[in-house]
């Protein structure tokens, strides 16, 4: 039900048999057997690409191939980031952004979950909610900005409301699909042991839908920041998005790079946090693999 | 041995636990069960054999009231408390072994009861294990514990040992026999295996095209041996009813 990242896919122990790390045997015949799949990356192996790009980028800046007016050197960005942190400017903007993003995330995830449960467990809910969410899914969040401004003004409410509506969708879609996809054999079992509806929801439906919920949550944690970049161009003097836009006006490409790094780090950290939580909550699936 | 005989005779005087009268089931106008009339007495162990597609599972699901998608006619009288043992152990993968056994238990002593049954099936100490860490035989033992924890008057089992290897299956026969002796539910066991039926059951039904075509009492003492002449005769007649002439 969950989509594995390439890393998870290849780290599946099922592959280990093909990893080419077989016990060495004498005789050339055995040795020539070539693995069909690439060998596993060691720890940190995924950093190779990013580090390579960084090195080329720094080199291009040093040699003057890359003008700082187009893109600041990574080393310059590091210094700028450090300075911004010493001044407390970066923290201030970061906190403003984080507050919006995570408030919107919390409300949106809760709402998406509740809607998915209502739609997944009741007929009336399915009839009422599912179509609406599918329509919302077809409309890009940013296309709602004009209406949202007319209804909610240009303040914080509008920004958070838009984050809520965007993160709600993946949580709803994945949780709902998982609820709908619960193995009918378990439903049958629930009937034979005489579970009440409430017990069925608690013992079977919710745990069965949990993997889907986590898939949605992983999409949502990155999505809440994506929406923010655009939203922070509207009537605000705080936030990473604002910081980057102002830097564009002044041609400070180093500040823009700092902003991008903040987004990247946040995305990676949030995703790892959700995956850590997921591993714990779905511990029963890991038992054989790990 | 005499004692066991007495018990068999005595069982004939027991009240009727399951009564079917002209029970018919069909799917999309295609008849699957064709007017089955049958009664099973309380505490009787009945095995149901028959070719694939003859309607055994359909009958069992009717008794378990799991067939609301079927066209139905005829009458059906089963105890209120019944439980089902499926071919796949059907444990909830997200619930630990003990929680699986406790599933659906309401009483305040649910936990004690579940622990006792886990001990009965030889899995004391595995309460906190995840189902996926158990072997096929162990999973089926947990499922057996869960079924019996319901304190069923009627235990319905649909090829519960079909997926197990021969050796494990023999052990499960002994375990099932022992626990049925202890908790004394009425049992309907669907199986493909004539020997399984003859090892365990008081009575064997043979089903063909949605009808019971043979109904034989197995009046042999336990433990049963295939070398017994009457056992061999029964076996032949059951196989013949299944269209196998050995
Ligand atoms: N839900 C259903 N919808 C349509 N047809 C069904 C349904 N359930 C069973 N049948 C049909 O009923 C017939 C009897 O099926 P059943 O499962 O009772 O056989 P069985 O005796 O248990 O066979 P096996 O030994 O292979 O398990 C089959 O032809 C099957 O296709
Ligand atoms: Mg069957």
XYZ file of C-alpha atoms and ligand atoms in Angstrom:
568
model
C 0.000 0.000 0.000
C 2.855 2.334 0.759
C 5.188 3.364 -1.983
C 8.753 2.550 -1.111
C 11.500 4.996 -1.850
C 14.304 3.524 -3.965
C 16.423 3.389 -0.846
C 13.855 1.304 1.046
C 13.270 -0.816 -2.013
C 16.874 -1.783 -2.380
C 17.481 -2.152 1.317
C 14.775 -4.811 1.426
C 16.539 -7.912 2.729
C 15.035 -9.904 -0.113
C 17.721 -8.356 -2.245
C 20.579 -9.339 -0.034
C 20.770 -12.720 -1.658
C 21.709 -10.946 -4.875
C 24.005 -8.388 -3.370
C 27.101 -10.123 -4.625
C 28.474 -10.507 -1.110
C 28.303 -14.276 -1.302
C 30.893 -16.323 0.542
C 33.906 -16.384 -1.771
C 34.424 -19.787 -3.253
C 37.431 -21.120 -5.041
C 37.208 -21.456 -8.793
C 36.774 -18.809 -11.428
C 33.396 -20.158 -12.563
C 31.658 -19.086 -9.355
C 33.410 -15.776 -9.176
C 32.198 -14.637 -12.577
C 28.525 -14.750 -11.543
C 27.579 -11.086 -11.756
C 24.914 -9.593 -9.549
C 21.741 -8.702 -11.408
C 20.993 -5.740 -9.202
C 23.388 -3.012 -8.043
C 25.094 -3.616 -4.757
C 23.792 -1.864 -1.692
C 25.004 1.639 -1.012
C 26.978 2.033 2.164
C 25.910 4.564 4.798
C 25.985 8.074 3.395
C 26.147 6.716 -0.127
C 23.262 8.897 -1.158
C 25.295 11.988 -0.380
C 27.573 11.367 -3.338
C 25.403 13.198 -5.895
C 24.738 16.275 -3.754
C 28.420 16.573 -2.756
C 29.486 16.279 -6.397
C 27.116 19.072 -7.432
C 28.331 21.246 -4.539
C 31.950 20.758 -5.573
C 31.308 21.658 -9.222
C 29.249 24.654 -8.151
C 31.966 25.955 -5.783
C 34.590 25.431 -8.452
C 32.519 27.278 -11.048
C 32.087 30.191 -8.629
C 35.779 30.306 -7.713
C 36.902 30.368 -11.335
C 34.384 33.104 -12.131
C 32.392 30.903 -14.514
C 29.336 31.417 -12.311
C 28.616 35.031 -11.542
C 27.451 35.782 -7.943
C 24.695 37.888 -9.529
C 23.192 34.652 -10.880
C 24.052 32.337 -8.026
C 26.203 32.836 -4.950
C 28.954 30.324 -4.166
C 28.088 27.692 -1.547
C 30.855 29.028 0.684
C 29.386 32.545 0.510
C 25.961 31.135 1.370
C 27.397 29.375 4.405
C 28.928 32.614 5.663
C 25.714 34.548 4.979
C 23.655 31.889 6.736
C 25.967 32.043 9.728
C 25.725 35.831 9.867
C 21.938 35.728 9.610
C 21.868 33.271 12.468
C 24.157 35.370 14.655
C 21.840 38.329 14.121
C 18.831 36.168 14.955
C 17.215 37.151 11.653
C 17.131 33.630 10.270
C 15.549 32.238 13.442
C 12.888 34.935 13.462
C 11.844 34.242 9.866
C 12.125 30.524 10.352
C 9.874 30.561 13.401
C 7.284 32.653 11.600
C 7.258 30.194 8.706
C 7.284 27.116 10.927
C 4.329 28.411 12.894
C 2.245 28.836 9.755
C 3.333 25.567 8.202
C 2.859 23.372 11.228
C -0.364 24.986 12.370
C -1.765 24.432 8.897
C -0.318 20.927 8.853
C -1.846 19.990 12.199
C -5.301 21.251 11.304
C -5.147 19.859 7.778
C -3.997 16.401 8.844
C -6.654 16.187 11.545
C -9.337 17.344 9.136
C -8.176 14.998 6.367
C -8.176 12.099 8.794
C -11.634 12.867 10.146
C -13.090 13.309 6.670
C -11.474 10.057 5.518
C -12.948 8.196 8.476
C -16.416 9.598 7.891
C -16.258 8.875 4.163
C -14.634 5.480 4.615
C -16.976 4.201 7.297
C -20.378 5.612 6.401
C -22.384 5.635 3.205
C -23.718 9.124 3.690
C -20.184 10.338 4.368
C -18.881 8.662 1.229
C -21.649 10.243 -0.809
C -21.154 13.682 0.677
C -17.434 14.021 1.155
C -15.610 11.951 -1.418
C -16.741 13.847 -4.495
C -15.952 17.186 -2.904
C -12.427 16.179 -1.946
C -11.812 14.755 -5.416
C -12.850 18.099 -6.902
C -10.614 19.977 -4.476
C -7.819 17.629 -5.471
C -8.205 18.663 -9.102
C -7.871 22.368 -8.247
C -4.333 23.572 -7.484
C -4.148 25.258 -4.098
C -2.561 28.348 -5.583
C -5.592 28.820 -7.812
C -7.633 29.300 -4.662
C -5.556 32.272 -3.505
C -7.730 34.970 -5.125
C -10.910 33.607 -3.571
C -9.240 32.981 -0.248
C -8.054 36.601 -0.140
C -11.553 37.882 -0.895
C -13.060 35.700 1.827
C -10.411 35.711 4.510
C -8.337 38.793 3.785
C -4.614 38.893 3.288
C -3.668 37.976 6.870
C -2.576 34.822 8.600
C -6.005 33.163 8.493
C -5.934 33.052 4.716
C -2.429 31.582 4.650
C -3.187 28.889 7.183
C -6.517 28.069 5.566
C -4.770 27.459 2.238
C -2.155 25.223 3.836
C -4.953 23.302 5.523
C -6.788 22.714 2.270
C -3.649 21.575 0.504
C -2.381 19.086 3.109
C -5.848 17.728 3.728
C -5.974 16.163 0.284
C -3.125 13.607 0.446
C -4.052 12.600 3.985
C -7.663 12.107 2.975
C -6.937 10.257 -0.274
C -4.482 7.776 1.205
C -6.345 7.114 4.452
C -9.612 6.718 2.604
C -8.086 4.323 0.083
C -6.585 2.242 2.893
C -9.920 2.112 4.716
C -11.704 1.034 1.556
C -9.032 -1.533 0.881
C -9.230 -3.329 4.213
C -9.150 -7.044 3.637
C -12.717 -8.373 3.636
C -11.471 -11.467 5.385
C -10.850 -9.357 8.471
C -14.349 -7.952 8.239
C -15.636 -11.503 8.164
C -13.512 -12.388 11.150
C -14.866 -9.384 13.041
C -18.376 -10.662 12.408
C -17.635 -14.192 13.572
C -16.176 -12.999 16.875
C -19.105 -10.622 17.294
C -17.344 -7.254 17.305
C -19.595 -4.233 17.681
C -19.229 -1.422 15.167
C -17.149 0.647 17.553
C -14.890 -2.313 18.322
C -14.540 -3.042 14.627
C -13.415 0.518 13.948
C -10.945 0.451 16.812
C -9.520 -3.039 16.320
C -9.690 -3.496 12.570
C -10.488 -0.398 10.522
C -8.136 2.094 12.172
C -5.062 -0.131 12.408
C -5.737 -1.363 8.892
C -5.852 2.194 7.563
C -2.747 3.347 9.416
C -0.243 2.568 6.641
C -2.294 4.680 4.241
C -2.476 7.498 6.748
C 1.302 7.547 7.035
C 1.750 7.659 3.281
C -0.533 10.699 3.238
C 1.262 12.273 6.161
C 4.633 11.969 4.455
C 3.283 13.812 1.453
C 1.614 16.393 3.701
C 4.717 17.357 5.678
C 6.547 18.437 2.546
C 3.466 19.939 0.991
C 2.825 22.375 3.842
C 6.158 24.071 3.119
C 5.619 24.153 -0.614
C 2.443 26.178 -0.279
C 4.170 28.540 2.076
C 6.743 29.779 -0.427
C 4.052 31.381 -2.522
C 1.845 32.451 0.364
C 4.695 34.339 1.998
C 4.837 36.684 -0.947
C 1.534 38.126 0.193
C 1.375 40.820 2.832
C 3.932 39.699 5.342
C 7.235 40.863 6.703
C 8.197 37.598 8.271
C 8.945 34.132 7.002
C 11.503 32.335 4.881
C 9.461 33.030 1.750
C 9.455 36.753 2.536
C 13.195 36.688 3.228
C 13.864 35.121 -0.162
C 11.623 37.506 -2.035
C 13.236 40.518 -0.473
C 16.641 39.072 -1.325
C 15.534 38.792 -4.938
C 14.686 42.531 -4.958
C 18.177 43.314 -3.663
C 19.903 40.721 -5.843
C 21.224 38.833 -2.779
C 21.580 35.383 -4.313
C 23.393 34.146 -1.181
C 20.285 34.772 0.949
C 18.170 32.962 -1.617
C 20.483 29.954 -1.360
C 20.207 30.060 2.438
C 16.400 30.005 2.110
C 16.545 27.044 -0.254
C 18.800 25.156 2.145
C 16.381 25.813 4.994
C 13.527 24.349 2.936
C 15.602 21.315 1.935
C 16.712 20.599 5.489
C 13.182 21.033 6.788
C 11.791 18.721 4.146
C 14.330 16.018 4.905
C 14.003 16.345 8.663
C 10.194 16.270 8.575
C 10.189 13.267 6.305
C 12.622 11.359 8.517
C 10.567 12.236 11.575
C 7.413 10.843 9.993
C 9.258 7.753 8.843
C 10.613 7.180 12.316
C 7.106 7.473 13.725
C 5.785 5.215 10.998
C 8.369 2.545 11.755
C 7.362 2.578 15.389
C 3.623 2.608 14.782
C 3.813 -0.107 12.154
C 6.370 -2.156 14.038
C 4.454 -5.336 13.270
C 5.417 -5.146 9.602
C 9.106 -4.797 10.206
C 9.495 -7.867 12.310
C 10.575 -10.162 9.520
C 12.514 -7.691 7.418
C 14.645 -5.969 10.045
C -12.824 -48.511 25.363
C -16.128 -49.583 26.789
C -16.388 -46.180 28.358
C -15.867 -44.439 25.065
C -18.524 -46.594 23.488
C -20.906 -45.620 26.245
C -20.224 -41.972 25.587
C -21.031 -42.405 21.906
C -24.306 -44.079 22.719
C -25.067 -41.406 25.246
C -24.482 -38.661 22.671
C -27.481 -39.918 20.753
C -29.637 -38.783 23.629
C -28.210 -35.264 23.595
C -30.272 -32.336 22.386
C -30.071 -31.204 18.801
C -27.605 -28.332 18.378
C -27.846 -27.713 14.646
C -30.959 -28.291 12.605
C -31.214 -27.652 8.879
C -34.422 -28.169 6.980
C -34.430 -27.903 3.206
C -31.554 -25.453 3.376
C -30.801 -24.082 -0.080
C -28.316 -21.462 -1.189
C -27.517 -20.100 -4.593
C -25.540 -17.379 -6.267
C -27.144 -15.521 -9.156
C -29.821 -18.202 -9.642
C -27.189 -20.912 -9.694
C -28.055 -23.396 -6.943
C -25.110 -24.413 -4.766
C -26.836 -26.032 -1.787
C -29.778 -28.101 -2.849
C -32.192 -28.511 0.045
C -30.104 -29.938 2.858
C -31.885 -31.490 5.804
C -29.572 -32.385 8.623
C -29.386 -32.396 12.363
C -26.328 -32.452 14.548
C -26.493 -33.198 18.255
C -24.747 -31.159 20.903
C -21.170 -32.273 21.377
C -21.070 -34.258 18.148
C -17.914 -33.996 16.020
C -19.012 -34.053 12.386
C -16.627 -34.066 9.444
C -17.812 -32.910 6.051
C -15.938 -34.129 3.005
C -16.625 -33.762 -0.671
C -15.055 -32.838 -3.957
C -13.856 -29.361 -4.620
C -16.802 -27.161 -5.545
C -19.381 -29.474 -4.005
C -20.566 -26.717 -1.667
C -18.853 -27.544 1.640
C -17.660 -24.013 2.322
C -21.006 -22.633 1.254
C -22.721 -24.819 3.844
C -20.263 -23.822 6.524
C -20.652 -20.137 5.714
C -24.407 -20.514 5.881
C -24.070 -21.974 9.372
C -21.736 -19.121 10.343
C -24.252 -16.646 8.905
C -21.602 -15.182 6.640
C -23.609 -15.476 3.461
C -25.950 -12.529 3.192
C -24.955 -12.160 -0.471
C -26.557 -15.505 -1.363
C -30.106 -16.371 -2.389
C -31.528 -18.277 0.512
C -34.327 -20.610 1.357
C -35.013 -23.309 3.910
C -34.613 -23.078 7.638
C -31.507 -22.997 9.732
C -31.222 -23.383 13.468
C -27.783 -22.932 14.985
C -26.554 -22.053 18.485
C -26.141 -18.357 19.184
C -22.527 -18.842 20.175
C -20.555 -20.195 17.284
C -17.051 -19.501 16.078
C -15.134 -20.127 12.910
C -11.670 -21.521 12.271
C -10.573 -20.475 8.798
C -8.023 -22.147 6.560
C -5.828 -19.083 6.747
C -5.295 -18.412 10.430
C -6.632 -14.907 9.796
C -4.804 -13.237 12.657
C -4.827 -9.453 12.689
C -1.216 -8.617 11.795
C -1.275 -5.389 13.827
C -2.395 -7.062 17.042
C -0.132 -9.107 19.254
C -0.925 -12.756 19.841
C -2.776 -12.163 23.116
C -4.880 -9.361 21.625
C -5.768 -11.617 18.737
C -7.001 -14.286 21.110
C -8.924 -11.683 23.144
C -10.611 -10.269 20.064
C -14.315 -9.904 20.762
C -14.162 -11.128 24.352
C -16.246 -8.910 26.605
C -16.084 -10.498 30.033
C -13.862 -9.075 32.753
C -11.867 -12.302 32.776
C -11.135 -12.048 29.043
C -7.417 -11.782 29.616
C -7.203 -14.725 31.980
C -9.269 -16.761 29.603
C -7.102 -15.885 26.623
C -3.932 -16.700 28.548
C -5.358 -20.045 29.569
C -6.205 -20.917 25.988
C -2.781 -19.889 24.762
C -1.338 -22.248 27.342
C -3.748 -24.946 26.125
C -2.400 -24.678 22.597
C 1.173 -24.703 23.872
C 1.933 -21.056 23.218
C 2.312 -19.753 26.754
C 5.030 -17.118 26.713
C 4.297 -16.008 23.160
C 1.545 -13.556 24.170
C 3.465 -10.489 23.056
C 4.660 -11.896 19.718
C 3.535 -10.381 16.424
C 1.599 -12.876 14.295
C 4.061 -12.483 11.424
C 6.825 -13.943 13.565
C 4.945 -17.203 14.068
C 5.214 -20.317 11.931
C 2.190 -21.524 9.996
C 1.380 -24.140 12.612
C 1.742 -21.659 15.463
C -0.553 -19.184 13.714
C -3.187 -21.853 13.343
C -2.815 -22.696 17.037
C -3.430 -19.051 17.928
C -6.492 -19.138 15.680
C -7.687 -22.267 17.472
C -7.176 -20.558 20.821
C -9.133 -17.548 19.573
C -11.999 -19.731 18.372
C -12.227 -21.617 21.649
C -11.880 -18.441 23.714
C -15.295 -17.479 22.370
C -16.682 -20.419 24.362
C -18.546 -21.553 21.254
C -21.354 -24.060 21.378
C -20.622 -24.707 17.724
C -17.138 -24.681 16.201
C -17.074 -24.375 12.421
C -13.757 -25.214 10.794
C -13.117 -24.934 7.059
C -10.040 -26.960 6.144
C -8.175 -25.475 9.099
C -5.107 -27.635 8.523
C -5.128 -27.589 4.741
C -2.136 -25.285 4.487
C 0.036 -27.152 6.974
C 2.675 -29.778 6.308
C 1.815 -33.418 7.001
C 3.699 -33.650 10.270
C 2.279 -30.438 11.709
C -1.165 -31.545 10.587
C -0.905 -34.762 12.623
C 0.054 -32.750 15.682
C -2.818 -30.365 15.119
C -5.208 -33.339 14.942
C -4.052 -34.499 18.352
C -4.292 -30.965 19.768
C -7.737 -30.347 18.319
C -8.993 -33.687 19.587
C -7.685 -32.985 23.061
C -9.148 -29.471 23.247
C -12.500 -30.519 21.840
C -12.575 -33.121 24.601
C -11.867 -30.399 27.115
C -14.265 -27.669 25.927
C -16.859 -29.920 24.294
C -18.301 -27.751 21.536
C -20.269 -29.243 18.697
C -17.902 -29.374 15.729
C -18.364 -29.236 11.988
C -15.033 -29.786 10.268
C -14.759 -29.381 6.514
C -11.842 -31.283 5.077
C -10.483 -32.823 1.898
C -8.741 -35.482 3.842
C -10.633 -38.720 4.452
C -8.063 -39.825 7.004
C -8.395 -36.572 8.904
C -12.148 -37.128 9.022
C -11.743 -40.718 10.184
C -9.175 -39.821 12.844
C -11.287 -37.138 14.454
C -14.979 -37.357 13.729
C -17.917 -39.185 15.315
C -19.735 -38.882 12.049
C -18.740 -38.221 8.464
C -20.904 -36.554 5.838
C -20.082 -36.721 2.160
C -21.316 -33.898 0.009
C -21.856 -33.885 -3.710
C -23.381 -31.175 -5.860
C -24.916 -29.412 -2.907
C -26.409 -32.508 -1.343
C -25.403 -34.832 1.471
C -25.019 -38.178 -0.280
C -23.586 -40.207 2.583
C -23.930 -39.929 6.346
C -21.864 -42.440 8.325
C -21.344 -42.784 12.030
C -17.747 -43.575 12.934
C -18.206 -45.801 15.913
C -14.545 -46.569 16.523
C -12.554 -46.101 19.710
C -9.831 -43.474 20.041
C -6.963 -43.346 19.306
C -7.887 -44.646 15.908
C -5.624 -46.771 13.792
C -5.752 -47.168 10.068
C -4.814 -50.846 10.572
C -8.206 -51.513 12.177
C -10.351 -53.487 9.718
C -13.525 -51.456 10.292
C -11.538 -48.269 9.839
C -10.317 -49.539 6.484
C -13.835 -50.498 5.416
C -15.169 -47.070 6.306
C -12.320 -45.450 4.486
C -13.094 -47.431 1.342
C -16.765 -46.583 1.403
C -16.036 -42.886 1.925
C -13.539 -42.865 -0.902
C -16.030 -44.668 -3.102
C -18.597 -41.998 -2.314
C -16.019 -39.467 -3.464
C -15.554 -41.418 -6.684
C -12.161 -42.868 -5.769
C -11.873 -46.646 -5.949
C -8.721 -47.876 -4.283
N -19.903 -15.787 -3.298
C -20.058 -16.612 -4.345
N -20.513 -16.143 -5.529
C -20.686 -16.975 -6.588
N -20.421 -18.289 -6.558
C -19.970 -18.825 -5.415
C -19.759 -18.008 -4.247
N -19.310 -18.809 -3.256
C -19.237 -20.052 -3.786
N -19.640 -20.070 -5.064
C -19.691 -21.246 -5.927
O -20.267 -22.293 -5.214
C -19.671 -23.537 -5.560
C -19.307 -24.259 -4.297
O -18.290 -23.547 -3.649
P -17.726 -23.972 -2.245
O -16.702 -22.965 -1.891
O -18.828 -24.187 -1.298
O -17.023 -25.344 -2.589
P -16.163 -26.279 -1.639
O -16.866 -27.573 -1.569
O -15.863 -25.611 -0.365
O -14.857 -26.461 -2.506
P -13.328 -26.555 -2.008
O -13.165 -27.947 -1.498
O -12.547 -26.341 -3.245
O -13.117 -25.522 -0.980
C -18.483 -23.222 -6.443
O -18.797 -23.551 -7.766
C -18.302 -21.730 -6.296
O -17.885 -21.183 -7.512
Mg -14.067 -24.718 0.491
